[in-house]
Coordinates of C-alpha atoms in Angstrom, one line a residue:
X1 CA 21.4 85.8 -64.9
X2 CA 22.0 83.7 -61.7
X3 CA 24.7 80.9 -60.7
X4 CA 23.1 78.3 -59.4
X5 CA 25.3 76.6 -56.4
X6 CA 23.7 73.7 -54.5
X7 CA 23.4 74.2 -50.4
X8 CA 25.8 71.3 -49.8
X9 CA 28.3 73.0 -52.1
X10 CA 28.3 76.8 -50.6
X11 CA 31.0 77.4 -48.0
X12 CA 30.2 76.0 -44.6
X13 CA 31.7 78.8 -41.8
X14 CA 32.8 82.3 -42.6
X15 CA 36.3 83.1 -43.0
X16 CA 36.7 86.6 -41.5
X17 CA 40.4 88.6 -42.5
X18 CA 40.1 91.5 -39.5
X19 CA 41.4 95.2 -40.4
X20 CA 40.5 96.0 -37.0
X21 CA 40.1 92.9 -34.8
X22 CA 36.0 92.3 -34.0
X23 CA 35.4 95.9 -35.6
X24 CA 36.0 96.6 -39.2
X25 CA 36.5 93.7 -41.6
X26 CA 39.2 93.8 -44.8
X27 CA 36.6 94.2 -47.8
X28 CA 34.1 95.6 -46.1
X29 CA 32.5 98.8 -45.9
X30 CA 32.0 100.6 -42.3
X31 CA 30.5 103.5 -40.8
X32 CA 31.7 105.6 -38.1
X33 CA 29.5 108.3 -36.9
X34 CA 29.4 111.4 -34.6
X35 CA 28.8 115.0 -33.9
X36 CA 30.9 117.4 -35.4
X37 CA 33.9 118.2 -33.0
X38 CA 33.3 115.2 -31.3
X39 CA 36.5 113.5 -31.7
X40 CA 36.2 111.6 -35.0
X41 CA 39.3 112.8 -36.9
X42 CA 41.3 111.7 -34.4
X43 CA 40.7 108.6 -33.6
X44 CA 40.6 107.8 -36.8
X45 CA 44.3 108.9 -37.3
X46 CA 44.9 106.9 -34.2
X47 CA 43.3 103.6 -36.2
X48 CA 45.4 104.9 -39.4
X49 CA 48.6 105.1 -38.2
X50 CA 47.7 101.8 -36.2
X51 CA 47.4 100.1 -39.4
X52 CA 50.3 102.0 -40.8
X53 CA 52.5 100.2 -38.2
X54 CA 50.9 97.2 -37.5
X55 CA 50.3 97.9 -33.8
X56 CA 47.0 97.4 -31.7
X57 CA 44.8 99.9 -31.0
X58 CA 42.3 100.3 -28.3
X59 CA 43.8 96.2 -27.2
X60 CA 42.7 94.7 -30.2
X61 CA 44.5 93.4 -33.2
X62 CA 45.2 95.5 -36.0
X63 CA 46.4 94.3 -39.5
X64 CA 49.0 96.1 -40.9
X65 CA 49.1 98.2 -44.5
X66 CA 49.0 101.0 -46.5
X67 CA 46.4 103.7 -45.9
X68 CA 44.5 106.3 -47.9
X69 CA 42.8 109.2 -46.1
X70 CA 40.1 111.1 -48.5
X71 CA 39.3 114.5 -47.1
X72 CA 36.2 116.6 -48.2
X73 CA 35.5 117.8 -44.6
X74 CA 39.0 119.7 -43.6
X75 CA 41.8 120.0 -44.7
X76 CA 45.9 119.2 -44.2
X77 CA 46.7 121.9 -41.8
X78 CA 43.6 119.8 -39.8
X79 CA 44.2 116.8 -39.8
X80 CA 47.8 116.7 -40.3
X81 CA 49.0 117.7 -36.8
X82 CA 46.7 115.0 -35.4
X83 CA 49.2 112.4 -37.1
X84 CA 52.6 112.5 -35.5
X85 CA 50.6 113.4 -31.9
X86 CA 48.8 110.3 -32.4
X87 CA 52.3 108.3 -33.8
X88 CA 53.8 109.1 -30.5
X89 CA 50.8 108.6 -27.9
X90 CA 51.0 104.9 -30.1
X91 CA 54.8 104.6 -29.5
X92 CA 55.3 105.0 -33.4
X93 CA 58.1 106.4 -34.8
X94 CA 57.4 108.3 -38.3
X95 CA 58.0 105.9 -40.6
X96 CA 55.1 104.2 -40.3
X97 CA 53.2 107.9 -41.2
X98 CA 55.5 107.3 -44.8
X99 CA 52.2 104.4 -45.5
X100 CA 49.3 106.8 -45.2
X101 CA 48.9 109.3 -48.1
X102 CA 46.1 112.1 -47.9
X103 CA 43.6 112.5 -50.9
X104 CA 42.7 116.5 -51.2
X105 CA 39.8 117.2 -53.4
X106 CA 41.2 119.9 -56.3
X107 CA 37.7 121.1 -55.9
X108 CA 36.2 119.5 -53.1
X109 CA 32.8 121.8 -53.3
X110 CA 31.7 119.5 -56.3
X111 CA 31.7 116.5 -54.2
X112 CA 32.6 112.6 -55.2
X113 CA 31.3 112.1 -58.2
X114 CA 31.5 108.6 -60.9
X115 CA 34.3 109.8 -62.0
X116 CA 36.3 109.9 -58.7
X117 CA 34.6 107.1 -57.4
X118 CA 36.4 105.3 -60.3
X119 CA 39.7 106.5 -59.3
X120 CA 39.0 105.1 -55.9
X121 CA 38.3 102.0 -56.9
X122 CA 42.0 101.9 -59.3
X123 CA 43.1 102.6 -56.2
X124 CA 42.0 100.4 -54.2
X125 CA 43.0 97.3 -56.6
X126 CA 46.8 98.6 -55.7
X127 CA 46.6 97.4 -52.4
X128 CA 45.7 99.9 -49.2
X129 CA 44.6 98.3 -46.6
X130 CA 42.3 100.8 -45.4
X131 CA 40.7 103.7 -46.7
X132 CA 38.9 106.3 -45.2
X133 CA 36.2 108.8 -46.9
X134 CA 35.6 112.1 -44.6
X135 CA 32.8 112.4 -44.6
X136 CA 29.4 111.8 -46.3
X137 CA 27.5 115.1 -46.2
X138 CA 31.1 116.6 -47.6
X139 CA 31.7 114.0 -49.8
X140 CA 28.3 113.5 -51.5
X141 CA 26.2 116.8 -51.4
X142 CA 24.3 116.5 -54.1
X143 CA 22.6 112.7 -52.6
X144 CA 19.5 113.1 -50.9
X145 CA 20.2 110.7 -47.7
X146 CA 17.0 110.2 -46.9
X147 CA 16.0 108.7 -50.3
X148 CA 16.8 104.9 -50.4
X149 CA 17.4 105.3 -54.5
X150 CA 19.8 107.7 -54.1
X151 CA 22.1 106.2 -51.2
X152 CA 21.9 102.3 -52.0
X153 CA 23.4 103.9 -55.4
X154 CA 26.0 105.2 -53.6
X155 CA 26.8 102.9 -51.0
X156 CA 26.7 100.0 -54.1
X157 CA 30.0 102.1 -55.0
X158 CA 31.9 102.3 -51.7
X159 CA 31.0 98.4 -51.6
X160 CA 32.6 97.8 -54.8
X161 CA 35.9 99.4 -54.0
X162 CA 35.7 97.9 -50.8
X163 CA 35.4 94.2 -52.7
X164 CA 38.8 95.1 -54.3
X165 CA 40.3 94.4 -50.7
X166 CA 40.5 96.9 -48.2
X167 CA 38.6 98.2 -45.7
X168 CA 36.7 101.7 -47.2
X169 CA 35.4 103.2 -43.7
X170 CA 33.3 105.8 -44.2
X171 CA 32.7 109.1 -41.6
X172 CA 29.4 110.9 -41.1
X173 CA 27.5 112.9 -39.0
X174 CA 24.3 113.0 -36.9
X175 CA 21.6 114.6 -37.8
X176 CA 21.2 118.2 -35.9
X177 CA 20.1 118.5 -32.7
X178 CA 16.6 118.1 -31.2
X179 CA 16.0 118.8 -27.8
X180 CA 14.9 116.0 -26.1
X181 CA 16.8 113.4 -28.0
X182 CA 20.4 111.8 -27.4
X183 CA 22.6 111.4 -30.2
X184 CA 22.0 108.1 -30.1
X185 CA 18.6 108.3 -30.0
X186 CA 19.0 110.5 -33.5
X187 CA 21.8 108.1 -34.8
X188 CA 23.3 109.2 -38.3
X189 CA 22.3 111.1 -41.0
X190 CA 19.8 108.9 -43.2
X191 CA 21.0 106.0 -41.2
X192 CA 18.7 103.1 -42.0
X193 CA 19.7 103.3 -45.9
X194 CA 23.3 103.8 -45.0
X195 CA 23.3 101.2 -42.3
X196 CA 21.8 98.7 -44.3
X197 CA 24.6 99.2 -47.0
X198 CA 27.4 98.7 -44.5
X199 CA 29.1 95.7 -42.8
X200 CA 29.7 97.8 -39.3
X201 CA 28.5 100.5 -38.0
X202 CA 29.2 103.0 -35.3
X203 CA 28.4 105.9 -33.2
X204 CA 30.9 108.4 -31.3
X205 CA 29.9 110.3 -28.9
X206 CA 31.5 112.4 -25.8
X207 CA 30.6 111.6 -21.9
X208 CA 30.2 114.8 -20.1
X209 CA 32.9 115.5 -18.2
X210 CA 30.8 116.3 -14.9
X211 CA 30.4 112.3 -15.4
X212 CA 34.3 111.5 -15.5
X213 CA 35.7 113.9 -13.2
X214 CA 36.7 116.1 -15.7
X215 CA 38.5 113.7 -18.2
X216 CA 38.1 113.6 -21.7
X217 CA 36.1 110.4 -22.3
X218 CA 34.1 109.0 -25.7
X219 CA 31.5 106.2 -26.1
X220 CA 31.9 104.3 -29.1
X221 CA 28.7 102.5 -29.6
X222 CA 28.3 99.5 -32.0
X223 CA 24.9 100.0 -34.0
X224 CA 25.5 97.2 -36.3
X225 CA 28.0 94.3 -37.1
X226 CA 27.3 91.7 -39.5
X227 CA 30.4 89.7 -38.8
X228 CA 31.3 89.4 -34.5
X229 CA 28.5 89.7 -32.1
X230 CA 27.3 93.5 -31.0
X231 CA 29.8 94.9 -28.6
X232 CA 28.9 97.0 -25.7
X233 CA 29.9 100.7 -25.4
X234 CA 33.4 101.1 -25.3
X235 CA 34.7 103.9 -23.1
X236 CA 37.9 105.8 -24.8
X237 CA 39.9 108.1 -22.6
X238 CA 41.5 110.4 -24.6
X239 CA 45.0 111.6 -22.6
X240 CA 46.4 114.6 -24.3
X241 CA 50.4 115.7 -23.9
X242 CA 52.5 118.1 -24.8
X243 CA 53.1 116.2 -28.0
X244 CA 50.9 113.3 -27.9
X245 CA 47.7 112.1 -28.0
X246 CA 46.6 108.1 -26.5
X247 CA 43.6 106.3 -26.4
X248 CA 42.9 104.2 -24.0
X249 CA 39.7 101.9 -23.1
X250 CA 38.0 103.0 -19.8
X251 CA 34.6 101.9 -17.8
X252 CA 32.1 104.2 -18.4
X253 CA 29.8 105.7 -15.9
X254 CA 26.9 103.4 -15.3
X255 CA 24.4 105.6 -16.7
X256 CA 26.1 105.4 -19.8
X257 CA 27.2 102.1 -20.2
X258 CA 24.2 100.9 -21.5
X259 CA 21.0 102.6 -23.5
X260 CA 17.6 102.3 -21.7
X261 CA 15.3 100.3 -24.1
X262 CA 13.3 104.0 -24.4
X263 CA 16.1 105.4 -25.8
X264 CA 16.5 102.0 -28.6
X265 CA 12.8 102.4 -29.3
X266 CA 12.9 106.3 -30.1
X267 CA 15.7 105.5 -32.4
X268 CA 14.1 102.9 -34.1
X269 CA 11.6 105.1 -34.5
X270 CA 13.3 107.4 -36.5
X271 CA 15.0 104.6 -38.5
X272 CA 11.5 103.2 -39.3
X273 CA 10.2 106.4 -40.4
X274 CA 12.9 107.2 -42.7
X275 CA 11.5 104.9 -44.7
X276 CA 8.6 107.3 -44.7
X277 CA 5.0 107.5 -43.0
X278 CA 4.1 104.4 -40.9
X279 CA 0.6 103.9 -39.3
X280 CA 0.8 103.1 -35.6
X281 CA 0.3 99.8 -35.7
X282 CA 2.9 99.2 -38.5
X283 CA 5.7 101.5 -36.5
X284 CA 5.1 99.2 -33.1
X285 CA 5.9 96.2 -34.7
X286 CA 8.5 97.3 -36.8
X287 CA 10.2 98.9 -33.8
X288 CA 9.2 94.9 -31.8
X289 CA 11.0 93.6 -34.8
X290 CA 14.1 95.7 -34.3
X291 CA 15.0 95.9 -30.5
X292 CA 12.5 93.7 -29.4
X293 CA 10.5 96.8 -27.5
X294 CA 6.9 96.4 -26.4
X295 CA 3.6 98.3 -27.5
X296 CA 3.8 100.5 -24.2
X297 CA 7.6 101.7 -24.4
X298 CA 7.1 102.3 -28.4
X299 CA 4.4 104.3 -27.7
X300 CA 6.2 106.5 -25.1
X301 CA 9.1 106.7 -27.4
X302 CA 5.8 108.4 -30.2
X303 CA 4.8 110.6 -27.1
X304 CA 8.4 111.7 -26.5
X305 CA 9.6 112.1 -30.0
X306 CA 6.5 114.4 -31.2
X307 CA 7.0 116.6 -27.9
X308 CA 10.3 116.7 -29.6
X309 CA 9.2 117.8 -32.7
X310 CA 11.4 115.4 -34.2
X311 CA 8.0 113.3 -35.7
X312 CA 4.4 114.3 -36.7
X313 CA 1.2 112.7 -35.4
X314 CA -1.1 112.5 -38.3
X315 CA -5.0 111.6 -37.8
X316 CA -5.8 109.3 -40.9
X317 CA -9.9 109.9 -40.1
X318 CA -12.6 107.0 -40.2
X319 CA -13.7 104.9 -38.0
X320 CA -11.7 104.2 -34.6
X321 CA -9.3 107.3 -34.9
X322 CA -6.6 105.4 -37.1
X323 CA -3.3 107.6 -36.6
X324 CA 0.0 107.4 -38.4
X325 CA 3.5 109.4 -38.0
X326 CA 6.2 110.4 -40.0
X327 CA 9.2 112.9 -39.1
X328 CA 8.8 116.0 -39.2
X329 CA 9.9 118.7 -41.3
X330 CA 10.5 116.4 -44.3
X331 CA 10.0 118.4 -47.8
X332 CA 7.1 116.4 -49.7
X333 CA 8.2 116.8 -52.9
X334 CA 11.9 114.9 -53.9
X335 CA 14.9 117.2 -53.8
X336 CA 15.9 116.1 -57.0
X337 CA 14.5 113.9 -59.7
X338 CA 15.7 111.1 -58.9
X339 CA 18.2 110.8 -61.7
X340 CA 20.9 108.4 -61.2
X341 CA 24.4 109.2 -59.7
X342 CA 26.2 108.6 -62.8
X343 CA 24.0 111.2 -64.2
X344 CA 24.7 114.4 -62.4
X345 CA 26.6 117.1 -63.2
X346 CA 28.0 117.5 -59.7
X347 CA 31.8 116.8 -61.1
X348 CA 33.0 118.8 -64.7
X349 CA 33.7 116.9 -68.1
X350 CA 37.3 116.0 -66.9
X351 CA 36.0 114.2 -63.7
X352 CA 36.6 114.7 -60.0
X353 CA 41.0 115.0 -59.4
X354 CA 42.8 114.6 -56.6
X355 CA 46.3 115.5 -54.9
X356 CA 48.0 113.0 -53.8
X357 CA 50.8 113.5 -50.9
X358 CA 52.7 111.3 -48.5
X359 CA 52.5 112.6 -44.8
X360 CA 56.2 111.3 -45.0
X361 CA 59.1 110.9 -47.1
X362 CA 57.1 108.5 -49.3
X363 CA 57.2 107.5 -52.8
X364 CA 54.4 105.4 -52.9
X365 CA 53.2 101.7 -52.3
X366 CA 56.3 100.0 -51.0
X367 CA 55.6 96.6 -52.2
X368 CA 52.8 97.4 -55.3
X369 CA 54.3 101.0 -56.7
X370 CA 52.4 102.6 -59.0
X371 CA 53.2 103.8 -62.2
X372 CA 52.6 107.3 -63.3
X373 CA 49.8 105.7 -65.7
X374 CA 48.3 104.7 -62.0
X375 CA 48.3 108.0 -61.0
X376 CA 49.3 107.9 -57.0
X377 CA 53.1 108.8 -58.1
X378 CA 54.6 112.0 -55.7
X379 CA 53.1 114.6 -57.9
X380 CA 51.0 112.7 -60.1
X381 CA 47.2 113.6 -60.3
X382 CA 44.3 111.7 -60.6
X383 CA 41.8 112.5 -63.8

């Protein structure tokens, strides 16, 4: 059941192989989150075609290597403009675009079931050096991201097919607006069972433009890394042309450079109460435990959040007043019965298929093709 490997035996330092230099790790599974419309498709075909070529992106090293681009969210007459305006803002000529082929669903309203989970991970073992999943709520309707069972199950997947070598990165959304609450205050979607299932994980944002004069700026916060030390908001100026779109890292406005330890402590918060109802006591130290907020902001973050109506103040009677929260609007029954992925009859008998076409003249891996048997052939499709 267990190797047993004595402490003088196990490797002494970490050997780290970058995708993404200090940001996304080869065999590794990240998170990038965001809004919808904020700006994730493309700078996520900026890091794509990156890769593709070889070049750095946003002044840090990139490794370079093929790309697969799995799309449940839009769809090619989407994203595939963003390519070549991104190739050129990069100084990339179009062969590089030849390296990235685009996954689209046959019937993406079933989801990413077993079945095409399998085919990711045969295709992984060929080689890419990145893939990217768009997005989660697309992707895997049918999982319940608030229930741990049901996203560790899922996340145990992407892990896997990111342990066959490349990077899997993996887009997804905040959860809806609240007024009162930043979107990083809300973070992602179910984000404490996904974060703890990925090696990196990030937030996008935009700045308002009142803020920047008018440019088009993003935040990219770091909300986990596992492997480099937690970065500090990265400003991306996004400068659009007739043709092309760049990226370029810029300071951002002081008042967004940096969240306020009120606005760590309402998300951690919300992270801790994912988990479900927490007495007080229990939710102040947890938060303590997580960004190192004391008893008096924690319970300003609880005064702000229920005005909110993002969390519910719950009396639990006896003596002394005893009170607990938990977030509000949460169905208390399951949304399903807990049966395991594998189980569902989200994808038909003959399994989830996919197209497979090169954004270029392109007939597959240059230096691992595959065979029709392997199924990512011009043409071929996946079963």
């Amino acid at each position: 059941m267990f190797r047993v490997i004595p402490a003088h035996q196990l490797p002494p330092r970490l050997e780290v192989s970058w995708l993404w230099e200090g940001m996304v790790a080869q065999g590794t599974l990240a998170l990038l989150g965001g809004p919808g419309g904020v700006g994730k498709s493309t700078l996520v075909a900026a890091l794509e075609v990156a890769v593709a070529a070889g070049v750095p992106f946003l002044e840090r090293e990139v490794a370079q290597g093929e790309v697969l681009h799995v799309d449940y969210d839009t769809d090619p007459r989407l994203q595939g403009p963003w390519y070549p305006k991104v190739a050129a803002g990069l100084g990339v000529n179009g062969e590089a675009l030849g390296r990235i082929r685009y996954l689209e669903p046959q019937e993406a309203t079933k989801g990413l079931g077993e079945e095409g989970l399998k085919a990711l991970l045969e295709m992984a073992r060929q080689g890419p050096a990145l893939i990217v999943i768009d997005s989660w709520s697309a992707a895997f309707p049918f999982v319940d991201p608030r229930r741990s069972d049901h996203v560790a199950e899922v996340m145990a997947y992407l892990k896997e097919i990111a342990r066959a070598g490349p990077a899997v990165l993996l887009l997804d959304h905040t959860p809806k607006p609240v007024q009162g609450l930043t979107a990083l205050e809300r973070g992602v979607a179910g984000s404490f069972y996904k974060l703890a299932g990925a090696r990196s994980a990030f937030l996008l944002t935009r700045v308002p433009p009142k803020l920047t004069g008018g440019r088009d700026v993003l935040k990219l916060d770091a909300l986990k890394n596992n492997l480099a030390p937690l970065m500090d908001p990265l400003g991306v100026e996004r400068v659009w042309g007739p043709d092309t779109l760049e990226f370029a890292l810029t300071d951002l406005p002081e008042e967004e450079a940096r969240p306020s330890k009120l606005e760590q402590a309402k998300r951690a918060v919300l992270e801790v109460l994912e988990e479900g109802p927490k007495p007080r006591k229990e939710v102040i130290r947890l938060v303590a435990e997580r960004v190192n907020a004391g008893e008096r902001t924690t319970e300003e973050a609880l005064r702000a959040l229920v005005k909110a109506g993002a969390v519910e103040r719950l009396a639990l009677g006896g003596q002394g007043g005893a009170v607990a929260y938990r977030l509000a609007g949460l169905p208390q029954t399951p949304l399903r019965d807990g049966a395991a992925l594998r189980k569902t009859d989200s994808c038909d008998e003959e399994g989830q298929r996919f197209s497979a076409n090169g954004l270029a003249e392109n007939r597959g891996f240059a230096e691992n093709p595959l065979s029709p048997e392997g199924g990512l052939e011009e043409g071929w499709t996946w079963l």
